[in-house]
Amino acid sequence: MRSKQRTKVTVGPLKNELGEIITDNKIAADVMNKYFASVFTVEDLTNIPEPVQIFKSTSESDKLKEIEIKEDDVIKKLENLKVKSPVPDDIHAKLLYELRNELVSPLTTMFNLSIKTGIVPQDWKDANVTPLFKKGSKNKPENYRPVSLTSIVGKILESIIKDHIVEHLNKYSLIKSSQHGFTKGKSCLTNLLEFFETVTKEVDQDNSVDLIYLDFAKAFDKVPYMRLFKKLECHGLNGLVLDWVKNWLCGRRQKVSISKESSSWQDVTSGVPQGSVLGPVLFIIYINDLETDLLSKIGKFADDTKMSKCVNSLRDAEVLRDDLKKLYEWSRSWQMQFNKDKCVVMHIGRKNNKFEYKLGDTVLTKSVQERDLGIIVDNRLKFSEQCNVAIKNANSTLAIIRRNIKNKNKNIITRLYKGLVRPKLEFCIQA
């Protein structure tokens, strides 16, 4: 059984609407949970558009309608459980692991019954939300990301269903090649290599390229359910499988815990849970048709999206502008709004005319440097700043090792260097 150390999460101190520091952890947890719930989408059920039919087969047998779970599926998941912090139902991973041979049969029966009836127990839906700090001021709830800790038993079933859904998606090549997040054999590196191969080729030929970075606002939390269900059908998910996913998403609740104090429960009315096993796959299905009818190049890693186009003339710029309009209309129709303040354009090439672009009514800010999947990209495509940052971070880690490791044995130092320092220097170095 593999163990997993969890970093202690610190929050705040948060401030209330009057700018006063909140000292009571229960109140702070309520404030945080109230904010997380405030970003949920109120779905427009009167005007649900028809999604693109991605699954082309007309045979009903080709659709993923039902799943038969076997004991072998369950025992494999139990044998690979990781030790985590306690979850809402208080059933610890260590207990499940140690009793795996005794539990495999009843769990298999329970999982098959859940799929056949389309019923997911409430304990499997409830989530303890851990706020993870992103950047900015630690006093503001909006600078934290909600990560859901849910029932491990429920996650085992999620994982098995996810495997079947991914197998179905791969069998019929349903996920667009532009998506590199949560897909087998792809990563941040493949995203950067594939996307910038086109960009650098154009620049090498002395062409101009306009690169647009797009940012969805609270993407995972805003996925509207009825629209998602229609898109799942258009990817060949139907019958008992679709019924189970519907029940798994609907009726969810969450509470935030800060220093052993918990908020009251909040209903979750939209979104796929961050920290769940199945959620990321549902999300990439939801945005799979994002680039439909676009002429510009699109690159995606989950919700991180960028778009580029060779723009040597006003006519080229108009094509890119038209693609931006299509993206904006897609975001409005599917209620996945862009954070316009964080959407920027980068002009690349020495002859670049630096055309202006709009997302809706907002003129995109011009940028000379952006962080793209952990790599700093500038408008000269030199990556010198990325090298400087990597060296600085590696030296900082070396200093920590030097100060805190008394035993300077060659074997120990070499292992620490390979495990802690080299990854900082070599992250996406091929790009």
Coordinates of C-alpha atoms in Angstrom, one line a residue:
M1 CA 0.0 0.0 0.0
R2 CA 1.4 3.4 -1.0
S3 CA 1.3 6.3 1.5
K4 CA 0.9 9.9 0.6
Q5 CA 2.0 12.7 2.8
R6 CA -0.4 15.7 2.7
T7 CA 0.9 19.2 3.1
K8 CA -0.8 21.1 5.9
V9 CA -3.1 23.7 4.4
T10 CA -3.2 27.1 5.9
V11 CA -5.8 29.7 5.1
G12 CA -5.9 33.4 5.5
P13 CA -6.4 35.2 7.8
L14 CA -9.5 36.0 5.8
K15 CA -11.2 39.4 5.9
N16 CA -14.9 40.1 6.0
E17 CA -16.8 42.6 3.8
L18 CA -15.7 45.5 6.2
G19 CA -12.0 44.6 5.8
E20 CA -11.8 43.2 9.3
I21 CA -9.7 40.0 10.0
I22 CA -11.8 37.0 10.8
T23 CA -10.4 35.2 13.9
D24 CA -13.1 32.5 14.3
N25 CA -12.3 29.5 12.1
K26 CA -16.0 28.5 11.9
I27 CA -16.9 31.9 10.6
A28 CA -14.0 31.8 8.2
A29 CA -15.0 28.4 6.9
D30 CA -18.6 29.7 6.3
V31 CA -17.3 32.7 4.4
M32 CA -15.1 30.5 2.2
N33 CA -17.9 28.1 1.5
K34 CA -20.4 30.9 0.8
Y35 CA -17.9 32.3 -1.8
F36 CA -17.3 28.9 -3.4
A37 CA -21.1 28.4 -3.7
S38 CA -21.6 32.0 -5.2
V39 CA -19.7 31.0 -8.4
F40 CA -22.1 28.2 -9.3
T41 CA -23.9 28.6 -12.6
V42 CA -27.6 29.3 -12.6
E43 CA -28.4 27.4 -15.8
D44 CA -30.7 28.8 -18.4
L45 CA -33.0 25.9 -19.0
T46 CA -35.2 27.8 -21.6
N47 CA -32.5 27.9 -24.2
I48 CA -30.3 24.9 -24.3
P49 CA -28.4 24.6 -27.6
E50 CA -28.0 21.4 -29.6
P51 CA -24.4 20.2 -29.1
V52 CA -22.2 18.9 -32.0
Q53 CA -22.7 15.2 -32.6
I54 CA -19.2 13.8 -31.9
F55 CA -20.1 10.1 -31.7
K56 CA -20.9 9.2 -35.4
S57 CA -21.9 5.5 -35.1
T58 CA -25.6 4.8 -35.6
S59 CA -25.4 1.4 -33.9
E60 CA -26.9 1.3 -30.5
S61 CA -24.5 -1.5 -29.4
D62 CA -21.6 0.9 -29.9
K63 CA -22.9 3.3 -27.3
L64 CA -21.7 3.0 -23.7
K65 CA -25.0 2.1 -22.0
E66 CA -24.1 -0.2 -19.1
I67 CA -21.1 -1.5 -17.2
E68 CA -20.7 -4.9 -15.5
I69 CA -18.1 -4.6 -12.7
K70 CA -16.1 -7.7 -11.8
E71 CA -14.2 -8.5 -8.6
D72 CA -10.9 -8.2 -10.5
D73 CA -11.7 -4.6 -11.3
V74 CA -12.4 -3.8 -7.6
I75 CA -9.4 -5.7 -6.1
K76 CA -7.0 -3.8 -8.4
K77 CA -8.3 -0.5 -7.2
L78 CA -8.2 -1.6 -3.5
E79 CA -4.6 -2.7 -3.9
N80 CA -3.5 0.6 -5.3
L81 CA -5.3 2.8 -2.7
K82 CA -3.3 5.7 -1.3
V83 CA -3.4 6.8 2.4
K84 CA -5.2 10.1 2.6
S85 CA -6.7 12.4 5.2
P86 CA -10.1 11.4 6.7
V87 CA -13.1 11.9 4.4
P88 CA -16.7 12.8 5.1
D89 CA -17.8 9.1 5.7
D90 CA -14.8 8.4 8.0
I91 CA -14.0 5.2 6.2
H92 CA -10.2 5.3 5.9
A93 CA -8.2 4.0 3.0
K94 CA -6.0 1.9 5.3
L95 CA -9.1 0.0 6.5
L96 CA -10.2 -0.7 3.0
Y97 CA -6.7 -1.8 2.0
E98 CA -6.2 -4.2 4.9
L99 CA -9.6 -5.8 4.5
R100 CA -9.5 -5.8 0.7
N101 CA -9.9 -9.6 0.3
E102 CA -13.0 -9.6 2.6
L103 CA -14.5 -6.5 1.1
V104 CA -14.1 -7.1 -2.6
S105 CA -17.2 -9.3 -3.0
P106 CA -19.7 -7.0 -1.1
L107 CA -18.2 -3.9 -2.8
T108 CA -18.6 -5.4 -6.2
T109 CA -22.2 -6.3 -5.5
M110 CA -22.8 -2.8 -4.1
F111 CA -21.2 -1.1 -7.2
N112 CA -23.2 -3.1 -9.7
L113 CA -26.4 -2.4 -7.8
S114 CA -25.6 1.4 -7.8
I115 CA -25.1 1.3 -11.6
K116 CA -28.2 -0.8 -12.3
T117 CA -30.5 1.4 -10.1
G118 CA -28.8 4.7 -11.0
I119 CA -28.6 5.6 -7.3
V120 CA -25.5 7.0 -5.7
P121 CA -25.6 7.1 -1.8
Q122 CA -25.5 10.7 -0.4
D123 CA -22.3 9.8 1.6
W124 CA -20.5 9.3 -1.8
K125 CA -21.7 12.8 -3.0
D126 CA -20.8 14.8 0.1
A127 CA -17.4 16.6 0.1
N128 CA -15.1 18.1 2.5
V129 CA -13.6 21.0 0.6
T130 CA -10.0 22.0 1.2
P131 CA -9.2 25.5 0.1
L132 CA -5.9 25.6 -1.8
F133 CA -4.2 29.0 -2.2
K134 CA -3.4 30.1 -5.7
K135 CA -1.9 33.5 -5.8
G136 CA -2.6 37.1 -4.7
S137 CA -3.8 38.1 -1.2
K138 CA -4.4 35.3 1.2
N139 CA -7.1 37.5 2.8
K140 CA -9.5 37.0 -0.1
P141 CA -11.6 33.8 -0.6
E142 CA -11.4 34.3 -4.5
N143 CA -7.7 33.5 -4.4
Y144 CA -8.3 29.9 -3.2
R145 CA -9.3 26.9 -5.3
P146 CA -11.8 24.4 -3.8
V147 CA -10.5 20.8 -3.8
S148 CA -13.1 18.2 -2.8
L149 CA -12.3 15.3 -0.5
T150 CA -15.0 12.7 -1.0
S151 CA -15.7 9.1 0.0
I152 CA -12.9 6.7 -0.9
V153 CA -15.5 3.9 -1.6
G154 CA -17.3 6.2 -3.9
K155 CA -14.0 7.1 -5.6
I156 CA -13.3 3.5 -6.3
L157 CA -16.6 3.2 -8.3
E158 CA -15.8 6.6 -10.0
S159 CA -12.5 5.3 -11.1
I160 CA -13.9 2.1 -12.6
I161 CA -16.6 4.0 -14.4
K162 CA -14.0 6.6 -15.6
D163 CA -11.9 3.7 -17.0
H164 CA -14.8 2.5 -19.1
I165 CA -15.7 6.0 -20.3
V166 CA -12.1 6.7 -21.3
E167 CA -11.9 3.3 -23.1
H168 CA -15.0 4.3 -25.0
L169 CA -13.7 7.7 -25.9
N170 CA -10.4 6.3 -27.1
K171 CA -11.9 3.4 -29.0
Y172 CA -13.8 5.9 -31.2
S173 CA -11.2 8.7 -31.1
L174 CA -13.8 11.1 -29.7
I175 CA -11.6 13.6 -27.9
K176 CA -10.1 16.2 -30.2
S177 CA -6.3 16.1 -30.7
S178 CA -6.0 19.6 -29.3
Q179 CA -6.8 18.4 -25.8
H180 CA -3.7 17.3 -23.8
G181 CA -5.1 17.3 -20.3
F182 CA -6.2 14.1 -18.6
T183 CA -5.5 12.1 -21.8
K184 CA -3.2 9.1 -21.9
G185 CA 0.2 9.7 -23.5
K186 CA -0.2 13.5 -23.4
S187 CA 1.1 16.1 -21.0
C188 CA 2.1 19.8 -20.6
L189 CA 5.2 18.9 -22.6
T190 CA 3.3 17.5 -25.6
N191 CA 1.0 20.5 -25.5
L192 CA 3.9 22.9 -25.7
L193 CA 5.8 21.0 -28.3
E194 CA 2.9 20.5 -30.7
F195 CA 1.5 24.0 -30.4
F196 CA 4.8 25.9 -30.6
E197 CA 6.1 23.8 -33.4
T198 CA 3.6 25.6 -35.6
V199 CA 4.3 29.0 -34.1
T200 CA 8.1 28.7 -34.4
K201 CA 7.9 27.4 -38.0
E202 CA 5.9 30.6 -39.0
V203 CA 8.4 32.9 -37.2
D204 CA 11.4 31.1 -38.8
Q205 CA 9.8 32.0 -42.2
D206 CA 9.7 35.6 -41.1
N207 CA 5.9 35.6 -40.7
S208 CA 4.0 37.3 -37.9
V209 CA 2.0 35.3 -35.4
D210 CA -0.7 36.5 -32.9
L211 CA -1.0 34.2 -29.9
I212 CA -4.1 34.6 -27.7
Y213 CA -4.3 33.1 -24.2
L214 CA -7.8 32.5 -23.0
D215 CA -8.9 32.0 -19.4
F216 CA -12.2 30.5 -18.3
A217 CA -13.6 31.9 -15.1
K218 CA -13.9 29.1 -12.5
A219 CA -14.2 26.6 -15.3
F220 CA -14.7 23.3 -13.3
D221 CA -17.2 24.9 -10.9
K222 CA -19.4 26.4 -13.6
V223 CA -20.3 23.4 -15.8
P224 CA -24.1 23.5 -16.1
Y225 CA -25.6 20.0 -15.7
M226 CA -28.4 19.8 -18.3
R227 CA -26.0 21.0 -21.0
L228 CA -23.3 18.6 -19.9
F229 CA -25.8 15.7 -20.0
K230 CA -26.7 16.5 -23.6
K231 CA -23.0 16.6 -24.5
L232 CA -22.5 13.2 -22.9
E233 CA -25.2 11.8 -25.1
C234 CA -23.5 13.2 -28.1
H235 CA -20.3 11.3 -27.1
G236 CA -22.2 8.0 -27.1
L237 CA -22.9 7.8 -23.3
N238 CA -26.4 6.6 -22.7
G239 CA -28.6 4.3 -20.7
L240 CA -27.6 3.2 -17.2
V241 CA -24.2 4.9 -17.4
L242 CA -25.7 8.3 -18.2
D243 CA -28.4 7.8 -15.5
W244 CA -25.6 7.1 -12.9
V245 CA -23.6 10.2 -13.9
K246 CA -26.7 12.3 -13.6
N247 CA -27.4 11.0 -10.1
W248 CA -23.8 11.3 -9.1
L249 CA -23.7 15.0 -10.0
C250 CA -27.1 16.1 -8.8
G251 CA -27.8 16.5 -5.1
R252 CA -24.2 17.1 -4.1
R253 CA -23.3 19.0 -0.9
Q254 CA -20.0 20.5 0.3
K255 CA -18.6 22.0 3.5
V256 CA -15.3 23.8 4.1
S257 CA -13.0 22.8 6.9
I258 CA -10.4 25.1 8.4
S259 CA -8.3 24.1 11.4
K260 CA -10.8 21.3 12.4
E261 CA -13.7 23.8 12.2
S262 CA -16.3 23.1 9.5
S263 CA -18.8 25.3 7.8
S264 CA -22.5 24.5 7.3
W265 CA -23.4 22.4 4.3
Q266 CA -23.9 24.1 0.9
D267 CA -25.8 22.6 -2.0
V268 CA -23.6 22.2 -5.1
T269 CA -25.7 23.2 -8.1
S270 CA -23.2 23.2 -11.0
G271 CA -19.7 22.1 -11.8
V272 CA -17.6 18.9 -11.7
P273 CA -15.8 18.4 -8.4
Q274 CA -12.2 19.3 -8.4
G275 CA -10.4 16.5 -6.6
S276 CA -12.8 13.8 -7.9
V277 CA -11.7 11.0 -10.3
L278 CA -14.5 11.3 -12.8
G279 CA -14.8 15.1 -12.9
P280 CA -11.9 15.9 -15.2
V281 CA -13.0 13.5 -17.9
L282 CA -16.5 15.0 -17.8
F283 CA -15.0 18.5 -18.1
I284 CA -12.9 17.7 -21.2
I285 CA -16.0 16.2 -22.8
Y286 CA -17.9 19.4 -22.1
I287 CA -15.3 21.6 -23.9
N288 CA -14.5 19.1 -26.6
D289 CA -16.3 21.0 -29.3
L290 CA -14.8 24.3 -28.4
E291 CA -12.9 24.7 -31.7
T292 CA -15.7 23.6 -34.0
D293 CA -15.5 25.7 -37.3
L294 CA -12.4 27.6 -36.1
L295 CA -9.6 28.2 -38.7
S296 CA -7.0 29.2 -36.1
K297 CA -4.8 26.6 -34.2
I298 CA -6.1 25.7 -30.8
G299 CA -4.2 24.1 -27.9
K300 CA -5.9 22.9 -24.7
F301 CA -4.7 21.4 -21.4
A302 CA -8.0 20.9 -19.5
D303 CA -9.3 24.5 -19.3
D304 CA -6.0 26.2 -20.2
T305 CA -6.6 27.3 -23.8
K306 CA -4.6 29.2 -26.3
M307 CA -5.1 30.1 -30.0
S308 CA -2.7 31.2 -32.7
K309 CA -2.8 32.4 -36.3
C310 CA -0.3 33.6 -38.8
V311 CA -1.2 37.3 -39.4
N312 CA 0.7 39.0 -42.2
S313 CA -2.3 41.1 -43.3
L314 CA -5.5 42.6 -42.1
R315 CA -7.3 39.8 -43.8
D316 CA -5.5 37.3 -41.6
A317 CA -6.3 39.3 -38.5
E318 CA -10.0 39.3 -39.5
V319 CA -10.0 35.5 -39.6
L320 CA -8.6 35.4 -36.1
R321 CA -11.2 38.0 -35.0
D322 CA -13.9 35.9 -36.5
D323 CA -12.7 32.9 -34.5
L324 CA -12.7 34.9 -31.3
K325 CA -16.3 35.8 -32.0
K326 CA -17.2 32.2 -32.4
L327 CA -15.4 31.3 -29.1
Y328 CA -17.3 34.1 -27.4
E329 CA -20.6 32.9 -28.7
W330 CA -19.8 29.3 -27.7
S331 CA -19.0 30.6 -24.1
R332 CA -22.3 32.4 -23.9
S333 CA -24.4 29.5 -25.3
W334 CA -22.8 26.9 -23.0
Q335 CA -22.5 29.2 -20.0
M336 CA -18.8 28.9 -19.6
Q337 CA -17.7 32.6 -19.4
F338 CA -14.2 33.8 -20.1
N339 CA -12.4 35.9 -17.5
K340 CA -11.8 38.7 -19.9
D341 CA -9.3 40.5 -17.7
K342 CA -7.0 37.5 -17.9
C343 CA -7.4 36.9 -21.7
V344 CA -4.4 38.5 -23.5
V345 CA -2.8 38.7 -26.9
M346 CA 0.9 38.3 -27.6
H347 CA 2.3 39.7 -30.9
I348 CA 5.2 37.6 -32.2
G349 CA 7.5 38.4 -35.1
R350 CA 9.6 41.5 -36.0
K351 CA 7.1 42.7 -38.7
N352 CA 4.0 42.2 -36.6
N353 CA 1.4 44.8 -37.2
K354 CA 0.0 44.4 -33.7
F355 CA -3.7 44.3 -34.6
E356 CA -6.3 44.8 -32.0
Y357 CA -8.6 42.0 -30.9
K358 CA -11.8 41.9 -28.9
L359 CA -13.6 39.2 -26.8
G360 CA -17.1 40.4 -26.7
D361 CA -16.9 44.1 -26.1
T362 CA -13.6 43.9 -24.3
V363 CA -10.3 44.8 -26.0
L364 CA -7.7 42.1 -25.2
T365 CA -4.7 43.4 -23.3
K366 CA -1.3 43.1 -25.1
S367 CA 1.3 41.0 -23.3
V368 CA 5.0 40.5 -23.9
Q369 CA 5.3 37.6 -21.5
E370 CA 3.0 34.9 -20.1
R371 CA 3.3 31.7 -18.0
D372 CA 2.1 28.8 -20.1
L373 CA 1.7 25.5 -18.3
G374 CA 4.6 26.4 -16.0
I375 CA 6.8 27.7 -18.8
I376 CA 7.5 31.4 -19.2
V377 CA 6.9 32.4 -22.9
D378 CA 7.8 35.8 -24.3
N379 CA 7.1 37.5 -27.6
R380 CA 10.6 36.8 -28.8
L381 CA 10.3 33.0 -28.1
K382 CA 13.7 33.1 -26.4
F383 CA 12.8 31.4 -23.1
S384 CA 15.7 33.2 -21.4
E385 CA 13.5 34.3 -18.5
Q386 CA 12.3 30.7 -18.0
C387 CA 15.9 29.5 -17.8
N388 CA 16.7 32.2 -15.2
V389 CA 13.7 31.3 -13.0
A390 CA 14.6 27.6 -13.3
I391 CA 18.2 28.2 -12.2
K392 CA 17.0 30.4 -9.3
N393 CA 14.6 27.8 -8.0
A394 CA 17.2 25.0 -8.4
N395 CA 19.8 27.1 -6.5
S396 CA 17.2 27.8 -3.7
T397 CA 16.5 24.0 -3.3
L398 CA 20.3 23.3 -3.3
A399 CA 20.7 25.9 -0.5
I400 CA 17.9 24.2 1.5
I401 CA 19.7 20.8 1.1
R402 CA 23.0 22.3 2.1
R403 CA 21.6 23.9 5.3
N404 CA 19.4 21.1 6.5
I405 CA 21.1 17.8 5.5
K406 CA 24.0 17.1 7.8
N407 CA 25.0 13.8 6.3
K408 CA 26.8 14.8 3.1
N409 CA 27.2 11.2 1.9
K410 CA 27.6 11.1 -1.9
N411 CA 24.7 8.6 -2.3
I412 CA 22.3 10.7 -0.2
I413 CA 23.2 14.0 -1.9
T414 CA 23.0 12.5 -5.4
R415 CA 19.5 11.1 -4.6
L416 CA 18.3 14.5 -3.3
Y417 CA 19.8 16.3 -6.3
K418 CA 18.0 13.9 -8.7
G419 CA 14.8 14.0 -6.8
L420 CA 14.5 17.7 -5.9
V421 CA 16.9 19.8 -8.1
R422 CA 17.0 18.2 -11.5
P423 CA 13.2 18.3 -12.0
K424 CA 13.2 22.1 -11.6
L425 CA 15.9 22.4 -14.3
E426 CA 14.5 19.8 -16.6
F427 CA 10.7 20.6 -16.5
C428 CA 9.6 20.7 -20.2
I429 CA 13.2 21.4 -21.2
Q430 CA 12.5 19.9 -24.6
A431 CA 10.1 22.8 -25.3

